[in-house]
Amino acid sequence: MRVPTRFVFETRKEDIAKNQTSVLELQKRISSGIRILKPSDSPSEYSTSRSIEIRISKLSRDISDANEVLHFLRAKEDVLDKISNILAKAKLHAERGLDSSTNEEFGSLASAVEELFNQAVELSNTSVRGRFIFGGSRTVPIGTSYRKPYYDNEVEKQESWESQKGITGKIEETLKIKEGRFKILVYDNLGNQIFSTEVQYLGSDTISDVANKINTAGGGLVLASTSSDGKLRVFSPNPGFKFSIVQDNMGLISELGGDGIPEYQGNGSNLSIEVQSALVEITSDGREIFGDIKEGKGGVLTTLKDLIDILRFRREGNTQDLLRSAVLEIEKTYELVSSLRAKIGEKINFIEKRFDLLSNIKAEETIRKSEIEDIDMPQASVELTLKESVLQASMISAVRAFELTILRFL
Amino acid sequence: MATIREILLGGKNGLFASRSALEITSRNINNAETEGYTRQTPLLSPLPPSQVGVLFEGAKRERYFFLERRMHFEMQILKDFETQRDLLKRIESLFSDTEGSGLLNELDEFLNAFEELSTNPEAPALRQNVVLKAQAFTFRLRETAENLASIRLDANKSISQYVKEINSIIKDIALLNKKIAEFEAAKENANELKDKRDLLIRKLSELIDINTFETENGMINVYIKGGGHVLVDRDRNFELRVEVDPNNKAKVVQDSEALYKVSYVDGKGHIWNITPFITSGAIGGTIKIRDKVLPDIIIKLNAFARQIVQMIGSIQARGVGISHIKSATSTYSASDSFTPINSAGLPYNAQAGKISIAVYDESGNLATIFTVNYDPDVDGIANIASLINSASGNNGYVNATITPDYKLNLQAQNGYRFDIFEDTGGLSVALGIDTLLVGKNVFDIDVESIFKEDPRLVASSSDPSSPYLNDLALEFAALKTKKVDGTRTFSDIYIDIQSEIANSVSFVDVEFSARKLAVDTLEREIQQRSGVSLDEEFIRTIQFQRAFEASSRVVRIADEMLITILNLAGG
């Protein structure tokens, strides 16, 4: 066979270039740790790997959702636990009432239950990550923020009302309300509405300015004054006449404490999060457990409010019977809370199991993806050594081949 | 018996032949590294018995025509695959998601954003996130499509360049043909010219699929294989040219720069479009990628983008966000006000159905709901506007008008806002209003401007009276696993496009390697026969040097013999 000189050089050059490319390619894979650097390296494996990646992403999302759900459910479980304690204490106070006889004793028990009532209201307004868990699927928006589900925002048919809280500065500075309005309705001693007026206020107003505006708009049928600590007092100058404060659009009256009867501001639907095709409720209609005093729906708050009324405004003769009924009502409410606790516990258990399962599947899928995509380091290192040796050998053999010419011997 | 004179003449012939052969060997040595050079061997033949010595007949080119033709064929295919491979690798890099930063990742994050929103539909930040992810995804889609179009334009430039190179080569071949014919006629050695021409033909075969035919006077005619158009006819060449083809747009699905077609001008000045006949060589490979592979990918990506716009739009139009629309204008222009929607040149068709609009006061309280029935095969946008205005009632909560560019504008009355929350026939998608994503094609897919301005418009609830529900957000999120075309999810559709490209790259890569091997083997075979071996030439040098010395010795001996005879005669 003839071996042309150019052919010898070209062949060697190509062999060396081929080996160099092969070494560089392997080095790139080793340094990145990935075997499949581009789709065409292995189209079917690349496509499988991408599908697994999508599944892993979905699993991560599901795990995150499960985690989110667990946060809400655990918070709910915690609230229900505390509510059970409140009810147990309320029952104890009711039972003590059965043995009490003096106004002082009943007054003291009423105050204790009022304290429990306030705690229950606070719990009804529990929020997790800014979402009220007993507010249904939403809470009433005020501008860009949200109102608590059990917010007392109205004053209903009273002769005189003094706010529970006081504000000394400007409204906007303390409550972040820029402007708002509410209506005052006046009723005569027969209960007929005889007057209606709207009071508009600005964020730059103080409570004293609001009182002045009520006096101006009230037409003498309703008057207002302020205390030194910024509390607002509204009263009817005519005996037997009552007034209501309603349609408090920015919640000024509710911020000042309302009349102490919490009103449900949430809605009746639930918000659910999907965890791997299973919808799990994270918020619920608060009335199911706390009730609605104004609507007369039974629940924790209604039960406690009834007990307060019995203890505070006891009537001769039937107080003992009312207290016995209240104890029975508390027990019924306690049962309701316990049954809800059991349901929540069951859900937590379900989600925790789902959480573990999802984590395991994710780990398995990650391993599968790694097996497809990632480089086998020991094998790659051995392969690299081999390829480097071949490259070295091809260079040495090239040099020898170039030297082998008759010219040297002539 | 030969005379002393004949011996002297024989010696002279030997000296001349050896020197000529030595000259050829020297030429071989000098050109050992010259590209395209063919080894030459001296043609020596013994003189007839009446004469003494050897005759130098000339130099023979050790070239084998059949090998060269096979080489042209293999080279055309090799260059075809090489060009395809290079372009496909550029395309592949646009679809690579290995680092987790590709289009698939953007799609995944976009759909994830909806799932996140479903966990807290009241949070404006999560709606902002949906819009941002939608923008990132649509930007990536547009960018990928633009890059594909830009590869088409680059391929187009290459085709123009290849045509220039082909014209230059065929001009040189025709010129060489002429010179070779002249040399041959004068019985002169035209080997070097033939080498140059062979090299040019090989270069030409790298660019375009050709056939060659050698004429009697040593000229070579060159034809385009497909269609048989003559590129070189003896000493004449027929140029190719590129002309703008108005039917071939760079962006395929959108009006854009027109690409070239390759035309052939025959001797009578007739122009032929030969683009479909060019099937291999670098220009053939480039045309295949430019006119088949890239349009196919762009069309698939476009269908994918449109499917997403329709799917997202159909869900968005079925619900409300936590904020509502003050004023919105449809994205697409109809041809006029009265032509039915489905014939008015809009990018998406609708079906007969109804559209319900919820009206809210500034505090977000639901004021009213009204419904409009429509038939897109009958109603034009003017009709739709009129139906909305009459359904809106005397209060005129929403006022519908037609803009000068035939778009539908919906404007809420002062103190009110509106939201489309039910659209059974896809009118919103057809017009591009309250659909979150809009775009006629993959090159202009984008987030609808009203959502960029107020992300709270993103629908999450199908109940207009409870905008804080998350049922629609869950439906959006379910798109991640929904078989949108019956068998595949959006990710599957994209992965299929990706796999198709990867398989093409892989196939072309394998074919290229196989062809490279074939070309290398053939080249080795050609080199074995036609290449210069320095060792061999050095040996020949010695061989002819010794022959020259021997011939000199014969001349000297004959001279001595002559002197001896002269001395005898002179006695």
mmCIF file of N, CA, C and O in Angstrom, chain A residues 33-114:
data_model
loop_
_atom_site.group_PDB
_atom_site.id
_atom_site.type_symbol
_atom_site.label_atom_id
_atom_site.label_comp_id
_atom_site.label_asym_id
_atom_site.label_seq_id
_atom_site.Cartn_x
_atom_site.Cartn_y
_atom_site.Cartn_z
ATOM 1 N N GLY A 33 -20.694 17.806 36.215
ATOM 2 C CA GLY A 33 -21.348 16.732 36.966
ATOM 3 C C GLY A 33 -22.546 16.166 36.229
ATOM 4 O O GLY A 33 -23.255 15.305 36.738
ATOM 5 N N ILE A 34 -22.775 16.663 35.017
ATOM 6 C CA ILE A 34 -23.954 16.209 34.268
ATOM 7 C C ILE A 34 -23.517 15.431 33.031
ATOM 8 O O ILE A 34 -22.607 15.831 32.306
ATOM 9 N N ARG A 35 -24.199 14.311 32.849
ATOM 10 C CA ARG A 35 -23.854 13.439 31.723
ATOM 11 C C ARG A 35 -24.517 13.932 30.434
ATOM 12 O O ARG A 35 -23.925 13.915 29.369
ATOM 13 N N ILE A 36 -25.778 14.383 30.577
ATOM 14 C CA ILE A 36 -26.509 14.850 29.382
ATOM 15 C C ILE A 36 -26.482 16.374 29.384
ATOM 16 O O ILE A 36 -27.214 17.016 30.127
ATOM 17 N N LEU A 37 -25.579 16.922 28.567
ATOM 18 C CA LEU A 37 -25.413 18.376 28.571
ATOM 19 C C LEU A 37 -26.417 19.080 27.662
ATOM 20 O O LEU A 37 -26.770 20.217 27.893
ATOM 21 N N LYS A 38 -26.837 18.371 26.629
ATOM 22 C CA LYS A 38 -27.815 18.970 25.711
ATOM 23 C C LYS A 38 -28.773 17.882 25.239
ATOM 24 O O LYS A 38 -28.432 16.690 25.317
ATOM 25 N N PRO A 39 -29.962 18.267 24.747
ATOM 26 C CA PRO A 39 -30.960 17.262 24.391
ATOM 27 C C PRO A 39 -30.433 16.161 23.463
ATOM 28 O O PRO A 39 -30.752 14.994 23.647
ATOM 29 N N SER A 40 -29.619 16.546 22.469
ATOM 30 C CA SER A 40 -29.203 15.539 21.492
ATOM 31 C C SER A 40 -28.201 14.538 22.064
ATOM 32 O O SER A 40 -27.890 13.541 21.410
ATOM 33 N N ASP A 41 -27.681 14.773 23.275
ATOM 34 C CA ASP A 41 -26.765 13.797 23.871
ATOM 35 C C ASP A 41 -27.469 12.460 24.054
ATOM 36 O O ASP A 41 -26.854 11.402 23.971
ATOM 37 N N SER A 42 -28.753 12.531 24.370
ATOM 38 C CA SER A 42 -29.572 11.320 24.470
ATOM 39 C C SER A 42 -31.028 11.770 24.484
ATOM 40 O O SER A 42 -31.603 12.021 25.550
ATOM 41 N N PRO A 43 -31.626 11.919 23.285
ATOM 42 C CA PRO A 43 -32.968 12.508 23.211
ATOM 43 C C PRO A 43 -33.997 11.841 24.124
ATOM 44 O O PRO A 43 -34.743 12.516 24.816
ATOM 45 N N SER A 44 -34.012 10.514 24.154
ATOM 46 C CA SER A 44 -35.060 9.853 24.951
ATOM 47 C C SER A 44 -34.818 10.078 26.442
ATOM 48 O O SER A 44 -35.752 10.369 27.200
ATOM 49 N N GLU A 45 -33.553 9.967 26.873
ATOM 50 C CA GLU A 45 -33.256 10.178 28.299
ATOM 51 C C GLU A 45 -33.493 11.631 28.687
ATOM 52 O O GLU A 45 -33.971 11.919 29.780
ATOM 53 N N TYR A 46 -33.162 12.535 27.759
ATOM 54 C CA TYR A 46 -33.365 13.953 28.051
ATOM 55 C C TYR A 46 -34.854 14.235 28.264
ATOM 56 O O TYR A 46 -35.245 14.909 29.211
ATOM 57 N N SER A 47 -35.661 13.656 27.362
ATOM 58 C CA SER A 47 -37.106 13.882 27.452
ATOM 59 C C SER A 47 -37.662 13.270 28.748
ATOM 60 O O SER A 47 -38.465 13.890 29.442
ATOM 61 N N THR A 48 -37.195 12.068 29.105
ATOM 62 C CA THR A 48 -37.632 11.441 30.368
ATOM 63 C C THR A 48 -37.230 12.324 31.541
ATOM 64 O O THR A 48 -38.012 12.566 32.466
ATOM 65 N N SER A 49 -35.998 12.798 31.468
ATOM 66 C CA SER A 49 -35.484 13.625 32.557
ATOM 67 C C SER A 49 -36.318 14.900 32.733
ATOM 68 O O SER A 49 -36.594 15.330 33.852
ATOM 69 N N ARG A 50 -36.721 15.516 31.593
ATOM 70 C CA ARG A 50 -37.527 16.743 31.687
ATOM 71 C C ARG A 50 -38.892 16.442 32.298
ATOM 72 O O ARG A 50 -39.415 17.188 33.098
ATOM 73 N N SER A 51 -39.461 15.276 31.890
ATOM 74 C CA SER A 51 -40.774 14.901 32.438
ATOM 75 C C SER A 51 -40.660 14.690 33.945
ATOM 76 O O SER A 51 -41.544 15.095 34.704
ATOM 77 N N ILE A 52 -39.567 14.054 34.364
ATOM 78 C CA ILE A 52 -39.373 13.833 35.812
ATOM 79 C C ILE A 52 -39.228 15.187 36.510
ATOM 80 O O ILE A 52 -39.772 15.405 37.593
ATOM 81 N N GLU A 53 -38.500 16.097 35.849
ATOM 82 C CA GLU A 53 -38.292 17.428 36.438
ATOM 83 C C GLU A 53 -39.637 18.114 36.682
ATOM 84 O O GLU A 53 -39.843 18.737 37.725
ATOM 85 N N ILE A 54 -40.539 17.985 35.700
ATOM 86 C CA ILE A 54 -41.873 18.589 35.842
ATOM 87 C C ILE A 54 -42.611 17.934 37.006
ATOM 88 O O ILE A 54 -43.264 18.596 37.803
ATOM 89 N N ARG A 55 -42.479 16.594 37.109
ATOM 90 C CA ARG A 55 -43.160 15.896 38.210
ATOM 91 C C ARG A 55 -42.583 16.346 39.547
ATOM 92 O O ARG A 55 -43.310 16.568 40.506
ATOM 93 N N ILE A 56 -41.238 16.499 39.589
ATOM 94 C CA ILE A 56 -40.597 16.935 40.843
ATOM 95 C C ILE A 56 -41.089 18.324 41.216
ATOM 96 O O ILE A 56 -41.399 18.597 42.381
ATOM 97 N N SER A 57 -41.205 19.173 40.197
ATOM 98 C CA SER A 57 -41.687 20.535 40.464
ATOM 99 C C SER A 57 -43.104 20.490 41.022
ATOM 100 O O SER A 57 -43.450 21.204 41.958
ATOM 101 N N LYS A 58 -43.940 19.619 40.452
ATOM 102 C CA LYS A 58 -45.332 19.492 40.926
ATOM 103 C C LYS A 58 -45.338 18.945 42.358
ATOM 104 O O LYS A 58 -46.104 19.427 43.211
ATOM 105 N N LEU A 59 -44.456 17.956 42.594
ATOM 106 C CA LEU A 59 -44.397 17.378 43.944
ATOM 107 C C LEU A 59 -43.946 18.429 44.956
ATOM 108 O O LEU A 59 -44.480 18.503 46.069
ATOM 109 N N SER A 60 -42.968 19.254 44.541
ATOM 110 C CA SER A 60 -42.480 20.309 45.447
ATOM 111 C C SER A 60 -43.621 21.246 45.794
ATOM 112 O O SER A 60 -43.780 21.668 46.940
ATOM 113 N N ARG A 61 -44.410 21.577 44.755
ATOM 114 C CA ARG A 61 -45.553 22.477 44.962
ATOM 115 C C ARG A 61 -46.550 21.825 45.914
ATOM 116 O O ARG A 61 -47.063 22.449 46.830
ATOM 117 N N ASP A 62 -46.831 20.502 45.675
ATOM 118 C CA ASP A 62 -47.783 19.785 46.528
ATOM 119 C C ASP A 62 -47.278 19.732 47.967
ATOM 120 O O ASP A 62 -48.053 19.889 48.912
ATOM 121 N N ILE A 63 -45.975 19.512 48.113
ATOM 122 C CA ILE A 63 -45.399 19.449 49.465
ATOM 123 C C ILE A 63 -45.549 20.807 50.144
ATOM 124 O O ILE A 63 -45.932 20.908 51.309
ATOM 125 N N SER A 64 -45.271 21.862 49.356
ATOM 126 C CA SER A 64 -45.400 23.210 49.905
ATOM 127 C C SER A 64 -46.860 23.484 50.289
ATOM 128 O O SER A 64 -47.148 24.066 51.336
ATOM 129 N N ASP A 65 -47.800 23.029 49.428
ATOM 130 C CA ASP A 65 -49.226 23.208 49.731
ATOM 131 C C ASP A 65 -49.608 22.439 50.992
ATOM 132 O O ASP A 65 -50.352 22.935 51.839
ATOM 133 N N ALA A 66 -49.095 21.198 51.096
ATOM 134 C CA ALA A 66 -49.406 20.373 52.267
ATOM 135 C C ALA A 66 -48.891 21.069 53.524
ATOM 136 O O ALA A 66 -49.553 21.098 54.576
ATOM 137 N N ASN A 67 -47.724 21.648 53.408
ATOM 138 C CA ASN A 67 -47.112 22.371 54.530
ATOM 139 C C ASN A 67 -47.987 23.557 54.943
ATOM 140 O O ASN A 67 -48.226 23.802 56.129
ATOM 141 N N GLU A 68 -48.459 24.260 53.891
ATOM 142 C CA GLU A 68 -49.322 25.428 54.107
ATOM 143 C C GLU A 68 -50.601 24.989 54.826
ATOM 144 O O GLU A 68 -51.030 25.600 55.803
ATOM 145 N N VAL A 69 -51.181 23.915 54.331
ATOM 146 C CA VAL A 69 -52.424 23.395 54.917
ATOM 147 C C VAL A 69 -52.183 23.015 56.374
ATOM 148 O O VAL A 69 -52.991 23.312 57.258
ATOM 149 N N LEU A 70 -51.040 22.369 56.619
ATOM 150 C CA LEU A 70 -50.735 21.948 58.002
ATOM 151 C C LEU A 70 -50.653 23.147 58.942
ATOM 152 O O LEU A 70 -51.113 23.081 60.089
ATOM 153 N N HIS A 71 -50.084 24.247 58.438
ATOM 154 C CA HIS A 71 -49.998 25.461 59.259
ATOM 155 C C HIS A 71 -51.384 25.891 59.725
ATOM 156 O O HIS A 71 -51.606 26.195 60.882
ATOM 157 N N PHE A 72 -52.308 25.929 58.750
ATOM 158 C CA PHE A 72 -53.680 26.368 59.047
ATOM 159 C C PHE A 72 -54.378 25.388 59.984
ATOM 160 O O PHE A 72 -55.013 25.788 60.959
ATOM 161 N N LEU A 73 -54.232 24.100 59.674
ATOM 162 C CA LEU A 73 -54.945 23.101 60.481
ATOM 163 C C LEU A 73 -54.420 23.070 61.912
ATOM 164 O O LEU A 73 -55.192 22.956 62.869
ATOM 165 N N ARG A 74 -53.112 23.196 62.055
ATOM 166 C CA ARG A 74 -52.536 23.180 63.416
ATOM 167 C C ARG A 74 -52.990 24.416 64.192
ATOM 168 O O ARG A 74 -53.249 24.339 65.404
ATOM 169 N N ALA A 75 -53.055 25.564 63.462
ATOM 170 C CA ALA A 75 -53.530 26.783 64.133
ATOM 171 C C ALA A 75 -54.972 26.593 64.576
ATOM 172 O O ALA A 75 -55.353 26.964 65.697
ATOM 173 N N LYS A 76 -55.783 25.977 63.714
ATOM 174 C CA LYS A 76 -57.189 25.731 64.031
ATOM 175 C C LYS A 76 -57.291 24.799 65.238
ATOM 176 O O LYS A 76 -58.086 25.034 66.165
ATOM 177 N N GLU A 77 -56.473 23.759 65.210
ATOM 178 C CA GLU A 77 -56.488 22.779 66.314
ATOM 179 C C GLU A 77 -56.139 23.479 67.627
ATOM 180 O O GLU A 77 -56.774 23.247 68.671
ATOM 181 N N ASP A 78 -55.144 24.373 67.542
ATOM 182 C CA ASP A 78 -54.701 25.105 68.729
ATOM 183 C C ASP A 78 -55.840 25.988 69.266
ATOM 184 O O ASP A 78 -56.098 26.033 70.470
ATOM 185 N N VAL A 79 -56.526 26.690 68.318
ATOM 186 C CA VAL A 79 -57.639 27.569 68.722
ATOM 187 C C VAL A 79 -58.743 26.743 69.396
ATOM 188 O O VAL A 79 -59.240 27.099 70.464
ATOM 189 N N LEU A 80 -59.078 25.621 68.773
ATOM 190 C CA LEU A 80 -60.161 24.784 69.325
ATOM 191 C C LEU A 80 -59.786 24.248 70.704
ATOM 192 O O LEU A 80 -60.638 24.123 71.591
ATOM 193 N N ASP A 81 -58.511 23.960 70.874
ATOM 194 C CA ASP A 81 -58.020 23.495 72.169
ATOM 195 C C ASP A 81 -58.249 24.576 73.231
ATOM 196 O O ASP A 81 -58.764 24.311 74.330
ATOM 197 N N LYS A 82 -57.889 25.798 72.851
ATOM 198 C CA LYS A 82 -58.049 26.921 73.788
ATOM 199 C C LYS A 82 -59.536 27.183 74.051
ATOM 200 O O LYS A 82 -59.928 27.503 75.175
ATOM 201 N N ILE A 83 -60.350 27.072 73.021
ATOM 202 C CA ILE A 83 -61.793 27.272 73.166
ATOM 203 C C ILE A 83 -62.368 26.242 74.146
ATOM 204 O O ILE A 83 -63.213 26.560 75.003
ATOM 205 N N SER A 84 -61.887 24.994 74.046
ATOM 206 C CA SER A 84 -62.353 23.943 74.964
ATOM 207 C C SER A 84 -62.061 24.347 76.401
ATOM 208 O O SER A 84 -62.902 24.182 77.307
ATOM 209 N N ASN A 85 -60.850 24.884 76.608
ATOM 210 C CA ASN A 85 -60.469 25.325 77.961
ATOM 211 C C ASN A 85 -61.391 26.443 78.439
ATOM 212 O O ASN A 85 -61.822 26.468 79.595
ATOM 213 N N ILE A 86 -61.667 27.382 77.518
ATOM 214 C CA ILE A 86 -62.549 28.508 77.868
ATOM 215 C C ILE A 86 -63.928 27.993 78.275
ATOM 216 O O ILE A 86 -64.500 28.402 79.292
ATOM 217 N N LEU A 87 -64.433 27.049 77.483
ATOM 218 C CA LEU A 87 -65.764 26.505 77.785
ATOM 219 C C LEU A 87 -65.764 25.757 79.119
ATOM 220 O O LEU A 87 -66.728 25.838 79.902
ATOM 221 N N ALA A 88 -64.654 25.042 79.363
ATOM 222 C CA ALA A 88 -64.568 24.299 80.633
ATOM 223 C C ALA A 88 -64.604 25.277 81.807
ATOM 224 O O ALA A 88 -65.305 25.062 82.818
ATOM 225 N N LYS A 89 -63.865 26.389 81.647
ATOM 226 C CA LYS A 89 -63.840 27.405 82.717
ATOM 227 C C LYS A 89 -65.215 28.057 82.852
ATOM 228 O O LYS A 89 -65.699 28.308 83.970
ATOM 229 N N ALA A 90 -65.858 28.327 81.709
ATOM 230 C CA ALA A 90 -67.179 28.962 81.734
ATOM 231 C C ALA A 90 -68.182 28.054 82.453
ATOM 232 O O ALA A 90 -69.024 28.516 83.237
ATOM 233 N N LYS A 91 -68.053 26.747 82.190
ATOM 234 C CA LYS A 91 -68.961 25.785 82.843
ATOM 235 C C LYS A 91 -68.765 25.833 84.362
ATOM 236 O O LYS A 91 -69.725 25.827 85.137
ATOM 237 N N LEU A 92 -67.493 25.937 84.733
ATOM 238 C CA LEU A 92 -67.157 26.005 86.167
ATOM 239 C C LEU A 92 -67.805 27.233 86.805
ATOM 240 O O LEU A 92 -68.405 27.159 87.878
ATOM 241 N N HIS A 93 -67.714 28.380 86.092
ATOM 242 C CA HIS A 93 -68.315 29.617 86.614
ATOM 243 C C HIS A 93 -69.832 29.483 86.698
ATOM 244 O O HIS A 93 -70.457 29.937 87.659
ATOM 245 N N ALA A 94 -70.432 28.845 85.691
ATOM 246 C CA ALA A 94 -71.883 28.664 85.690
ATOM 247 C C ALA A 94 -72.310 27.801 86.878
ATOM 248 O O ALA A 94 -73.315 28.074 87.558
ATOM 249 N N GLU A 95 -71.515 26.752 87.121
ATOM 250 C CA GLU A 95 -71.831 25.854 88.243
ATOM 251 C C GLU A 95 -71.677 26.592 89.584
ATOM 252 O O GLU A 95 -72.433 26.365 90.529
ATOM 253 N N ARG A 96 -70.664 27.469 89.644
ATOM 254 C CA ARG A 96 -70.489 28.261 90.865
ATOM 255 C C ARG A 96 -71.710 29.170 91.071
ATOM 256 O O ARG A 96 -72.126 29.431 92.196
ATOM 257 N N GLY A 97 -72.227 29.678 89.941
ATOM 258 C CA GLY A 97 -73.404 30.540 89.986
ATOM 259 C C GLY A 97 -74.579 29.845 90.654
ATOM 260 O O GLY A 97 -75.403 30.483 91.317
ATOM 261 N N LEU A 98 -74.637 28.525 90.448
ATOM 262 C CA LEU A 98 -75.735 27.765 91.053
ATOM 263 C C LEU A 98 -75.680 27.834 92.583
ATOM 264 O O LEU A 98 -76.694 27.750 93.263
ATOM 265 N N ASP A 99 -74.434 27.969 93.099
ATOM 266 C CA ASP A 99 -74.275 28.040 94.559
ATOM 267 C C ASP A 99 -74.235 29.487 95.068
ATOM 268 O O ASP A 99 -74.029 29.735 96.249
ATOM 269 N N SER A 100 -74.299 30.453 94.181
ATOM 270 C CA SER A 100 -74.189 31.857 94.606
ATOM 271 C C SER A 100 -75.566 32.447 94.879
ATOM 272 O O SER A 100 -76.583 31.979 94.354
ATOM 273 N N SER A 101 -75.518 33.516 95.699
ATOM 274 C CA SER A 101 -76.806 34.142 95.988
ATOM 275 C C SER A 101 -76.712 35.669 95.986
ATOM 276 O O SER A 101 -77.712 36.351 95.753
ATOM 277 N N THR A 102 -75.520 36.235 96.201
ATOM 278 C CA THR A 102 -75.436 37.696 96.301
ATOM 279 C C THR A 102 -75.119 38.313 94.948
ATOM 280 O O THR A 102 -74.562 37.649 94.050
ATOM 281 N N ASN A 103 -75.463 39.603 94.851
ATOM 282 C CA ASN A 103 -75.182 40.354 93.631
ATOM 283 C C ASN A 103 -73.688 40.422 93.360
ATOM 284 O O ASN A 103 -73.245 40.367 92.214
ATOM 285 N N GLU A 104 -72.892 40.558 94.437
ATOM 286 C CA GLU A 104 -71.447 40.655 94.294
ATOM 287 C C GLU A 104 -70.884 39.377 93.668
ATOM 288 O O GLU A 104 -70.034 39.408 92.770
ATOM 289 N N GLU A 105 -71.405 38.233 94.213
ATOM 290 C CA GLU A 105 -70.908 36.946 93.692
ATOM 291 C C GLU A 105 -71.255 36.804 92.210
ATOM 292 O O GLU A 105 -70.404 36.430 91.393
ATOM 293 N N PHE A 106 -72.501 37.129 91.858
ATOM 294 C CA PHE A 106 -72.907 37.018 90.445
ATOM 295 C C PHE A 106 -72.132 37.999 89.569
ATOM 296 O O PHE A 106 -71.708 37.657 88.468
ATOM 297 N N GLY A 107 -71.925 39.210 90.125
ATOM 298 C CA GLY A 107 -71.175 40.235 89.388
ATOM 299 C C GLY A 107 -69.769 39.766 89.093
ATOM 300 O O GLY A 107 -69.254 39.907 87.984
ATOM 301 N N SER A 108 -69.137 39.180 90.119
ATOM 302 C CA SER A 108 -67.760 38.708 89.947
ATOM 303 C C SER A 108 -67.693 37.577 88.919
ATOM 304 O O SER A 108 -66.795 37.521 88.079
ATOM 305 N N LEU A 109 -68.674 36.657 88.984
ATOM 306 C CA LEU A 109 -68.700 35.551 88.013
ATOM 307 C C LEU A 109 -68.939 36.089 86.600
ATOM 308 O O LEU A 109 -68.313 35.634 85.639
ATOM 309 N N ALA A 110 -69.839 37.086 86.502
ATOM 310 C CA ALA A 110 -70.120 37.682 85.187
ATOM 311 C C ALA A 110 -68.849 38.297 84.610
ATOM 312 O O ALA A 110 -68.555 38.134 83.414
ATOM 313 N N SER A 111 -68.071 39.000 85.458
ATOM 314 C CA SER A 111 -66.818 39.612 84.976
ATOM 315 C C SER A 111 -65.842 38.543 84.497
ATOM 316 O O SER A 111 -65.164 38.700 83.462
ATOM 317 N N ALA A 112 -65.778 37.440 85.246
ATOM 318 C CA ALA A 112 -64.859 36.353 84.873
ATOM 319 C C ALA A 112 -65.274 35.776 83.509
ATOM 320 O O ALA A 112 -64.423 35.511 82.634
ATOM 321 N N VAL A 113 -66.586 35.587 83.326
ATOM 322 C CA VAL A 113 -67.056 35.024 82.047
ATOM 323 C C VAL A 113 -66.841 36.051 80.923
ATOM 324 O O VAL A 113 -66.519 35.697 79.790
ATOM 325 N N GLU A 114 -67.014 37.348 81.260
ATOM 326 C CA GLU A 114 -66.749 38.395 80.250
ATOM 327 C C GLU A 114 -65.299 38.326 79.760
ATOM 328 O O GLU A 114 -65.032 38.498 78.571
#
